Structures are given as structure tokens and as C-alpha cells.
Short mmCIF file of C-alpha atoms and ligand atoms in Angstrom, two decimals:
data_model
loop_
_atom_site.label_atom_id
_atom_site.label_comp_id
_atom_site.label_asym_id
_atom_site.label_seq_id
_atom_site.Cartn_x
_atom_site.Cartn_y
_atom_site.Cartn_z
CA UNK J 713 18.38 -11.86 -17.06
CA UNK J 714 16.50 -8.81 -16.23
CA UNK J 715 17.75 -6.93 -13.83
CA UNK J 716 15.72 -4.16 -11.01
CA UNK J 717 16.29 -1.70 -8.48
CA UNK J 718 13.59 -2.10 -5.27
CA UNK J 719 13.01 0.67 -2.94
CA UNK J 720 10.83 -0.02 -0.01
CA UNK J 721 11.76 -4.02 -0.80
CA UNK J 722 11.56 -4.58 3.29
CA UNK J 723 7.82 -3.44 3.76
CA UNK J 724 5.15 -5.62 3.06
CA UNK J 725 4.19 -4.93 -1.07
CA UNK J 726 7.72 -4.72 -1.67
CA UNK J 727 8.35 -8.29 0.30
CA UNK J 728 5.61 -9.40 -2.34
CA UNK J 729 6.81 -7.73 -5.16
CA UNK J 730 10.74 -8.86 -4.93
CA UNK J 731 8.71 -12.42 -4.15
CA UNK J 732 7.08 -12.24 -7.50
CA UNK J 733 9.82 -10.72 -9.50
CA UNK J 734 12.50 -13.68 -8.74
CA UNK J 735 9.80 -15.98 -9.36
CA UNK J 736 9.78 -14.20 -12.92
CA UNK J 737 13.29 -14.95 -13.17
CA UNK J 738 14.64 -10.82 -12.31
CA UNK J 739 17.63 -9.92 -10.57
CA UNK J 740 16.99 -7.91 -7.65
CA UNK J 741 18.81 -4.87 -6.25
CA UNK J 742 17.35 -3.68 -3.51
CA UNK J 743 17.91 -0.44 -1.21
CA UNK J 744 17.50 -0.78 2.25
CA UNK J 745 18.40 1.63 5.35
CA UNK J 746 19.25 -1.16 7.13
CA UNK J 747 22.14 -4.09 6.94
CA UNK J 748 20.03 -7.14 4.94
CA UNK J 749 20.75 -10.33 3.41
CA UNK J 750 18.55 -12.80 2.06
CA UNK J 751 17.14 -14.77 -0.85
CA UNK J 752 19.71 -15.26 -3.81
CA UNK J 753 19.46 -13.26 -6.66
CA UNK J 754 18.56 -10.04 -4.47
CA UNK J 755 21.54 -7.62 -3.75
CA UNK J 756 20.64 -5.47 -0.49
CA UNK J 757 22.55 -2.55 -0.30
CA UNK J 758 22.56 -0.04 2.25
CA UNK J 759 21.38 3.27 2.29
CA UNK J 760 18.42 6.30 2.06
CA UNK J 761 17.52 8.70 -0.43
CA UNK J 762 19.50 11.23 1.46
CA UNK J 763 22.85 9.42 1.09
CA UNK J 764 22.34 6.93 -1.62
CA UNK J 765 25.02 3.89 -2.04
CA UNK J 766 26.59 3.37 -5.59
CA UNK J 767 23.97 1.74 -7.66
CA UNK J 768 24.42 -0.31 -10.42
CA UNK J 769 23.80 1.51 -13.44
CA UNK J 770 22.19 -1.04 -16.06
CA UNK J 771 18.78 -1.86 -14.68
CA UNK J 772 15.86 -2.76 -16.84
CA UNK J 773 12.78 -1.51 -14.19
CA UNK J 774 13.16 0.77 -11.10
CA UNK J 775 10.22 -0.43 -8.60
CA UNK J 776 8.99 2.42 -5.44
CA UNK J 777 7.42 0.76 -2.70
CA UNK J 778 8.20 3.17 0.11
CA UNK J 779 7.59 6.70 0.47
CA UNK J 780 6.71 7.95 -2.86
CA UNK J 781 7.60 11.72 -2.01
CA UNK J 782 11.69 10.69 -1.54
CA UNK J 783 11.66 8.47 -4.12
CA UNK J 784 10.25 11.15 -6.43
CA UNK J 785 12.78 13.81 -5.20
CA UNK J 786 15.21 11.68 -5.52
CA UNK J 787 14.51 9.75 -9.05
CA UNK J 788 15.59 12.75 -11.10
CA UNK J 789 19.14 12.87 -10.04
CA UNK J 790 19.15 8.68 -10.34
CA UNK J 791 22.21 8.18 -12.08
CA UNK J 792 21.13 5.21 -14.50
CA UNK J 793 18.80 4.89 -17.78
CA UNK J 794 15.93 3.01 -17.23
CA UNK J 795 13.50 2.18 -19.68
CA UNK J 796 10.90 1.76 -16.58
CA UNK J 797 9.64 3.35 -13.55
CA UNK J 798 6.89 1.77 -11.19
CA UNK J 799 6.06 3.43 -8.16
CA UNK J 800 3.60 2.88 -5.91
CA UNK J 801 1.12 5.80 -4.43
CA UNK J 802 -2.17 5.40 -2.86
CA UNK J 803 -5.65 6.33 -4.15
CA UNK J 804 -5.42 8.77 -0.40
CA UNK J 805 -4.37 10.88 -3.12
CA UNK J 806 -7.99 11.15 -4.37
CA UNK J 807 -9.94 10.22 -1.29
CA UNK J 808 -8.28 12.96 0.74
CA UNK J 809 -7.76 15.64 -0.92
CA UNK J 810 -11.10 17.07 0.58
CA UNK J 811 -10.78 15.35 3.73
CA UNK J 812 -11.09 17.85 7.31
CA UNK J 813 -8.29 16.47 8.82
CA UNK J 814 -5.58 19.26 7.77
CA UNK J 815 -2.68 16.00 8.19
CA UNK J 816 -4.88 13.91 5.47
CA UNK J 817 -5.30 17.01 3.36
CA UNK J 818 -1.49 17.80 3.23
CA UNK J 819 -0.70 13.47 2.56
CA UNK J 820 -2.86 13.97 -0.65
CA UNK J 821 -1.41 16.82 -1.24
CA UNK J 822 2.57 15.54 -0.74
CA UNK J 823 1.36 12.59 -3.12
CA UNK J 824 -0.32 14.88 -5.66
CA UNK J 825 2.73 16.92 -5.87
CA UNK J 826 5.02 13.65 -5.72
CA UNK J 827 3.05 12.01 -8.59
CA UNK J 828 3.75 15.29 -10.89
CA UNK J 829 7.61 15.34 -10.06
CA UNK J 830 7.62 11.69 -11.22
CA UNK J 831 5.86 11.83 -14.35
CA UNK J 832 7.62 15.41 -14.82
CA UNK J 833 11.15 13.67 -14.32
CA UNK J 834 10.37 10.34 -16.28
CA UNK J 835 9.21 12.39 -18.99
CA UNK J 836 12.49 14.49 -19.29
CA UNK J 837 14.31 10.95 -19.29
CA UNK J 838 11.85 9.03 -21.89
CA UNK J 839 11.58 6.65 -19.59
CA UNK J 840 7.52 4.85 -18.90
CA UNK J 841 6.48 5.79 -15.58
CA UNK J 842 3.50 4.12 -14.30
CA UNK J 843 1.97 5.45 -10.86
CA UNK J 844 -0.13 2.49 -8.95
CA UNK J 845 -2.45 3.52 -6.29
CA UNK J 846 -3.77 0.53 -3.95
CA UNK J 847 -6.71 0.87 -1.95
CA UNK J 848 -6.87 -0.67 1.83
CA UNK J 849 -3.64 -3.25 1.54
CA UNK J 850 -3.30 -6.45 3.65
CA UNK J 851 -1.60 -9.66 3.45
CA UNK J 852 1.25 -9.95 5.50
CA UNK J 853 -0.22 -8.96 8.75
CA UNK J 854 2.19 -5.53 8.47
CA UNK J 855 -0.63 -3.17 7.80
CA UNK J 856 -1.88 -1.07 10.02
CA UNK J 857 -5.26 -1.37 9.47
CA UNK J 858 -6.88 -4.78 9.10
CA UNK J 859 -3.91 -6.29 11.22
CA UNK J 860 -4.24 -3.54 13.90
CA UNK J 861 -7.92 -4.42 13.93
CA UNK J 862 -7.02 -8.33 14.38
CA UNK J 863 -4.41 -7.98 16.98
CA UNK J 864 -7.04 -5.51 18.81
CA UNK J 865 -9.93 -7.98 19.01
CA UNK J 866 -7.43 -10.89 19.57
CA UNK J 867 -6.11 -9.48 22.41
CA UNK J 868 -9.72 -7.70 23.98
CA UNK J 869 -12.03 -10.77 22.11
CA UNK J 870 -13.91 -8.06 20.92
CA UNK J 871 -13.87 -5.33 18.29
CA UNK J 872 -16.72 -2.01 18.61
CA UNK J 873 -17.55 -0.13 15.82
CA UNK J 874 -19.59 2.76 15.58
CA UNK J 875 -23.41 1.76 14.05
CA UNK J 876 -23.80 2.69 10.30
CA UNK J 877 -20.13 1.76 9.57
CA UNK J 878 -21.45 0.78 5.58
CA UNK J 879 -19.13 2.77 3.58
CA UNK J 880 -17.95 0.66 1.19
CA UNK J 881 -14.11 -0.98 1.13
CA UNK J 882 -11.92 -2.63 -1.57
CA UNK J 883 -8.78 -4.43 0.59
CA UNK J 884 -6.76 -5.43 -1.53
CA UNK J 885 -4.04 -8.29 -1.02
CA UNK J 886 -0.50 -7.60 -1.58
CA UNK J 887 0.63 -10.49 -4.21
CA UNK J 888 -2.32 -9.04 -6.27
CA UNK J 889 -0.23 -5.60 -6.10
CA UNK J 890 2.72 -7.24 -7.09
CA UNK J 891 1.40 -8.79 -10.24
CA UNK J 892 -0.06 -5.89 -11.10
CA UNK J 893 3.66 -3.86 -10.79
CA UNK J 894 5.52 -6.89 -12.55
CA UNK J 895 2.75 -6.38 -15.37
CA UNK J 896 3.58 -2.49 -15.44
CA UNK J 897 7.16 -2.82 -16.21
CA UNK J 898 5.98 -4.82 -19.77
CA UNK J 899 4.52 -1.34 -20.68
CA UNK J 900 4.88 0.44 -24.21
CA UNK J 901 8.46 2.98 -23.46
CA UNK J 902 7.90 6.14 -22.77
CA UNK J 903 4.02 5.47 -21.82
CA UNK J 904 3.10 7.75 -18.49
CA UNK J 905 0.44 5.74 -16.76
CA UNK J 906 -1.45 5.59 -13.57
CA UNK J 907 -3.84 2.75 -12.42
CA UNK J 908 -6.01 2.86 -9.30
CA UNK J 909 -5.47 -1.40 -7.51
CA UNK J 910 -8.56 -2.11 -5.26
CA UNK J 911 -9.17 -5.55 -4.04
CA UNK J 912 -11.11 -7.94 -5.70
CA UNK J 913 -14.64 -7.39 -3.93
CA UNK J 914 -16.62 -4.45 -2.73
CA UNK J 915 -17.54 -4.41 1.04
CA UNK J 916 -19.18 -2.22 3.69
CA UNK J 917 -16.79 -1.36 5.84
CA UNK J 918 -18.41 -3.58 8.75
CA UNK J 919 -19.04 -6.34 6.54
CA UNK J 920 -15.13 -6.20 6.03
CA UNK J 921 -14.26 -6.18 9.76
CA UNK J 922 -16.73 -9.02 10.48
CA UNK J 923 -14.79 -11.20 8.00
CA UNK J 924 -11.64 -10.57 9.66
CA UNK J 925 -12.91 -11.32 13.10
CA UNK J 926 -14.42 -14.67 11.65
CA UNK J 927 -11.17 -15.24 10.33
CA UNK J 928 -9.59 -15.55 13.80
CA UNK J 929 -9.59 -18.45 15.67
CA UNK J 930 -10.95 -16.76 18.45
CA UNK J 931 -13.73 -15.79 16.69
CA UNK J 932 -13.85 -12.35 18.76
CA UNK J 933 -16.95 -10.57 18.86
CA UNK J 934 -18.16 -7.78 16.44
CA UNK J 935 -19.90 -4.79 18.74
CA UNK J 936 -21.93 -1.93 17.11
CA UNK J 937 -22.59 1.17 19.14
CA UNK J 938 -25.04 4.25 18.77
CA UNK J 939 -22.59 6.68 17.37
CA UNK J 940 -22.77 8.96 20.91
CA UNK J 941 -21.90 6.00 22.78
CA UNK J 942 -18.80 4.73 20.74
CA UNK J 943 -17.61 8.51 20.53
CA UNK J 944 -17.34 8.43 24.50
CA UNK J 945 -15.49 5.32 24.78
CA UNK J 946 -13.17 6.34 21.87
CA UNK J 947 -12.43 9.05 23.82
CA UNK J 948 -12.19 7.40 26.89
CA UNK J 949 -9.89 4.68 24.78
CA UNK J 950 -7.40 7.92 23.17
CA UNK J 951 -7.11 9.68 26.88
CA UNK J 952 -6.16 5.77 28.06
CA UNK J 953 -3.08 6.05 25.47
CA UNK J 954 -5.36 3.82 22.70
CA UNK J 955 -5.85 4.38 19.32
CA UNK J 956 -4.02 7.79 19.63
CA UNK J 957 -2.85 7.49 16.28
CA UNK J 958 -6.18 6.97 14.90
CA UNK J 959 -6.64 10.14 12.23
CA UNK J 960 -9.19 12.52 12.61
CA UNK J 961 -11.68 11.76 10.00
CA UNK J 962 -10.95 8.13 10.12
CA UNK J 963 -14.28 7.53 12.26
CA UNK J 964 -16.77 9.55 10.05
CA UNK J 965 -15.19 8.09 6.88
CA UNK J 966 -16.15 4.45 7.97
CA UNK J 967 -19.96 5.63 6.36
CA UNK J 968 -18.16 6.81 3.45
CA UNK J 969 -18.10 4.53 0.44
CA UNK J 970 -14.25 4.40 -0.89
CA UNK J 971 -14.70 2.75 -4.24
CA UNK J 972 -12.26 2.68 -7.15
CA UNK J 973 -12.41 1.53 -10.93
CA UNK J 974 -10.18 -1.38 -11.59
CA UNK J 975 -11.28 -1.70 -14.99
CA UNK J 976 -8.43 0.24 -17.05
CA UNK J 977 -5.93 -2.13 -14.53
CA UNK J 978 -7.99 -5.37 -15.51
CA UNK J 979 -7.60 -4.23 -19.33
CA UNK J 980 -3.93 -3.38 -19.42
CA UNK J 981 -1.87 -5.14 -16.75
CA UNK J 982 -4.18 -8.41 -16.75
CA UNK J 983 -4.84 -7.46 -13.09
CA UNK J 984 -7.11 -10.10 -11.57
CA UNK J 985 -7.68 -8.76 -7.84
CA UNK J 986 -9.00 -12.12 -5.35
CA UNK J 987 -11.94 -11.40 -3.72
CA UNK J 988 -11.85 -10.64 0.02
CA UNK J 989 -11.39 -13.92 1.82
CA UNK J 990 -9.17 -13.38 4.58
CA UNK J 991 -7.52 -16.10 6.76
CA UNK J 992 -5.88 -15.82 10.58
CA UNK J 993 -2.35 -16.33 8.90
CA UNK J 994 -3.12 -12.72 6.60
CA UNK J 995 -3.28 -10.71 10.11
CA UNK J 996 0.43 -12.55 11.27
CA UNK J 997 3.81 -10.92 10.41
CA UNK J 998 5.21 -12.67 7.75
CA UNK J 999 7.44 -12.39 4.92
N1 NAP Z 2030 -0.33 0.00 3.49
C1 NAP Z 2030 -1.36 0.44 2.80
O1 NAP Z 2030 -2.55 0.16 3.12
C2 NAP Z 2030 -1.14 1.25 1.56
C3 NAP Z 2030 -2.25 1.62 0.85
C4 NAP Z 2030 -2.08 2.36 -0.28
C5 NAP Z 2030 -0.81 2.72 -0.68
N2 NAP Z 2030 0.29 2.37 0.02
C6 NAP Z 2030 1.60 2.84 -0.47
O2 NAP Z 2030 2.37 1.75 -0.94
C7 NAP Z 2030 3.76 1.97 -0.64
C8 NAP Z 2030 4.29 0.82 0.16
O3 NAP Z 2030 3.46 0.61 1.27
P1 NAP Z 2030 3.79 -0.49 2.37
O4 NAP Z 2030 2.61 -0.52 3.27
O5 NAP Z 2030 4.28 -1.74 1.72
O6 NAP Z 2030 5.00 0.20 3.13
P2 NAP Z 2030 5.76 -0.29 4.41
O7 NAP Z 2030 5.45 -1.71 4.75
O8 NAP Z 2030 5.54 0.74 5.45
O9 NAP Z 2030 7.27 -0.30 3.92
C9 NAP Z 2030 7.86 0.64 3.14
C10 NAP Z 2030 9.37 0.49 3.13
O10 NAP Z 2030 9.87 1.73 2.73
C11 NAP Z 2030 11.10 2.00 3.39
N3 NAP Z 2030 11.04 3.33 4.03
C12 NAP Z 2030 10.15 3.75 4.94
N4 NAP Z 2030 10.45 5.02 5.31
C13 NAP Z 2030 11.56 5.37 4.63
C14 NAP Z 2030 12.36 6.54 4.59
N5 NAP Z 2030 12.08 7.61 5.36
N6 NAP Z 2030 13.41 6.56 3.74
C15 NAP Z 2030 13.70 5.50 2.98
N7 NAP Z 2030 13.00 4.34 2.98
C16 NAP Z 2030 11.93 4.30 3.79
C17 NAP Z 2030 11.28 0.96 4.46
O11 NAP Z 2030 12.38 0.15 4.08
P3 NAP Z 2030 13.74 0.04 4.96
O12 NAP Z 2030 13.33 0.09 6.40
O13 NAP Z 2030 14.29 -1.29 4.55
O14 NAP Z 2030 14.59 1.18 4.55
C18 NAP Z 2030 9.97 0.19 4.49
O15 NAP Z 2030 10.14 -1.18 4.66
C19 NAP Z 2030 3.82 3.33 0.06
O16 NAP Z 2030 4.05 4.33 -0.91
C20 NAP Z 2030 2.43 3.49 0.63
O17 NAP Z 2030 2.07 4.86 0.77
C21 NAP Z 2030 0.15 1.62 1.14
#
């Protein structure tokens, strides 16, 4: 039986991933801060990158879903061989490295310089690393962006966006992510890959928000403002205490098209994304 090593196995594409790779028939060690238990065949174990538990040291795949930048500090002191590393990053790595907010500049730039110490470290080890960048992830109603936007509009029965909000959007569901990472631990040895994962189906960013709404039982109402006008009530929404933690250039890059070539993914790991057909249960913690 094959055996992995999960960090990030609590959040929502590692609660996919750990999902799929039992179904494959893997054993699962996973590395949790917190005390868990759970599904057979999945040994929690607690601890942090900081002060990391004794792992066990045959494992045929190590999986990242959490922070990539600890996991790629950490990964060249990890004491086992491993044929395989899969870690996940996000395509922010592209889409912000320009970006005026000076926090979304330095998160590409922490995942630029994370990627590097991976490949840098898997490469000194002859060990396959493959880097996976998602797009706009949702699923189990634990992402903060279509699910914030669904519990917002549940709880208001409305949802305003600003007018022109067309950029274009790939969401991407998580047990697509997780086929795609069980498919990158197959890979040639001593390959150094990366892959960008959108979803299945290219969206303006409005068109994307109207589906979720339409998804809810509620059926909550879809608002479009002048620009001016949605500005002031954002305001008037951040100096309530909403939305505070919405990033700077989050509202301006709604008219930006965010759009990201599956193809070499569809070639190599047989990545098949769905298109985006969201249902009420997608925007519920689960899993
Ligand atoms: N969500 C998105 O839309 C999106 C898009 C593109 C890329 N990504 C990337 O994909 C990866 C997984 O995303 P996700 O949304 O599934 O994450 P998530 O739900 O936020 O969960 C990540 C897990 O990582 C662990 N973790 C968090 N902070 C940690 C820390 N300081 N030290 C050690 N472990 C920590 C946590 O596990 P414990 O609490 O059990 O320790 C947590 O459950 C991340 O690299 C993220 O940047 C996400």
C-alpha cells in the first residue's frame, strides 16, 4: 500500500485530497496543529512546521495543502526520501505580482520565493516536485470567497456589485484539485513541474456571482451599482466593521479578466476540470 504525508489535510483541498487518496487505496499520514482523529487509514499527528512530531520515514508522496512558504522552509530539513513532492500554490503568484496593493505584491512575492526553495530543495534530493496553482477554489463552503459571497446575500437577500464587474473567472472545485494532485504523484522521478488548475468554465466575474445566488434557495437578489455609488456604500459597509478584510485591489480587479491555461494540466495529469455549476450545498461547511 502506498503510503503519504498530508500537510494542510484539515482545510478544504486537503479534506478532498486525503478523500481521494484513500479512495485510491493510500495510507494517509497527516500533520495537523490540532488533536484529530478520523477516517481509517489516516494517521493524524500533531504538530507545526516549527516543532514537527516524529514522522514516519518511508512515504511514497509528500502532499502541501497549507501554507506553501512553511512547508517550503521546512521540506529541506524533512527527514525522509521521497520519490514525490506535491504542493499546492496559487496562480496569485502570477496575477499579483503587479498588483497596487503592497500586501498582494509581497503574497506573490512570498510564493515566488517559496516555489524556488521547493524546486531548489527537491532538486538537491532527486526527488519530482510538482507545484499546482488553483485559480478561485470552492466546494466545501470553506472558502472565503464564493462562500463569503453566499452567506452575505443569504443573510441580507441581496448581493451589490459594482457595474462592469466582467473580468473573467475560472472557480475551480476542490475534488477536481485533488485528482489533479493524486495524478501528480504518478509523475516521471526527478521531473520539476508546475501546472496552473482553473475550473472547468470561463466566467465574467458577475456572471459567476449570479450563479451562486441562483444556487441558493433564497434566490437573493443580484444588485449592480454605478461604480461612485457602490464605492460609497463600500465605504460606508468597511467603517460599519464589513468587509474590512476585503484587499485593496480586490474591487478594481473584478473588471480584470483572470484566465489561466489548463491545457499542459489536461495533457499530463488527465485533469478534467467540471464546468461551473454550483449548488446551495457547495456554499455549506462540509467535509
Ligand atoms: N482557497 C483558495 O481559493 C485558494 C486558491 C488558490 C490556492 N490556494 C492554496 O491552496 C492551499 C490550500 O488552500 P485551502 O484553501 O485548502 O487552505 P485552508 O482551507 O485555509 O487550509 C489549510 C490548512 O493548512 C493548515 N495551516 C494553516 N495555517 C498553518 C500554519 N501557520 N502552520 C501550519 N499549518 C497551517 C491548517 O491545518 P491545521 O489547522 O489542521 O493545522 C489548514 O487547515 C494553500 O497553499 C492556498 O494558498 C487556495
Amino acid at each position: 500500500m502506498k503510503r503519504a504525508l498530508v500537510f494542510g489535510g484539515s482545510g478544504q483541498i486537503g479534506t478532498a485530497l486525503i478523500a481521494r487518496l484513500l479512495a485510491a487505496g493510500w495510507e494517509v499520514h497527516a500533520v495537523s496543529r490540532r488533536p484529530r482523529t478520523g477516517l481509517p487509514r489516516v494517521q493524524w499527528v500533531q504538530g507545526d512546521f516549527a516543532s514537527m512530531p516524529v514522522l514516519p520515514r518511508a512515504i511514497d508522496a509528500i502532499y502541501s495543502a497549507g501554507p506553501l512558504d512553511l512547508f517550503s522552509s521546512w521540506y529541506p530539513t524533512a527527514p525522509m526520501d521521497c520519490p514525490q513532492v506535491v504542493a499546492f500554490g496559487s496562480t496569485s503568484v502570477l496575477s499579483k505580482r503587479a498588483a497596487t496593493d503592497p500586501g498582494e505584491r509581497a503574497l506573490a512575492q512570498r510564493l515566488f520565493e517559496a516555489e524556488a526553495q521547493l524546486r531548489e530543495a527537491a532538486a538537491a534530493k532527486g526527488c519530482a516536485a510538482t507545484l499546482l496553482r488553483p485559480t478561485l477554489v470552492y466546494g466545501l463552503g470553506r472558502d472565503r470567497n464564493l462562500s463569503s459571497i453566499a452567506a452575505l446575500a443569504r443573510r441580507t437577500g441581496f448581493f451589490v456589485l459594482p457595474a462592469g464587474a466582467t473580468g473573467l473567472r475560472q472557480p475551480v472545485h476542490v475534488e477536481d484539485l485533488a485528482q489533479a494532485a493524486c495524478a501528480a504523484a504518478e509523475g516521471p522521478a526527478g521531473m520539476q513541474r508546475d501546472y496552473a488548475l482553473p475550473g472547468g468554465e470561463t466566467l465574467p466575474y458577475r456572471e459567476m456571482v449570479a450563479r451562486v445566488l441562483a444556487a441558493l434557495p433564497s434566490k437573493p437578489r443580484l444588485v449592480e451599482l454605478p461604480s461612485p455609488l457602490f464605492r460609497l456604500l463600500l465605504a460606508g459597509a468597511r467603517a460599519g466593521g464589513v468587509l474590512r478584510d476585503l484587499p485593496g485591489g480586490a474591487v478594481a480587479r473584478m473588471r480584470e479578466d483572470l484566465v489561466f491555461d489548463d491545457a499542459p494540466a489536461r495533457r499530463e495529469l488527465a485533469y478534467a476540470p467540471r464546468p461551473f455549476q454550483p449548488t446551495a450545498a457547495m456554499f455549506e461547511v462540509s467535509g
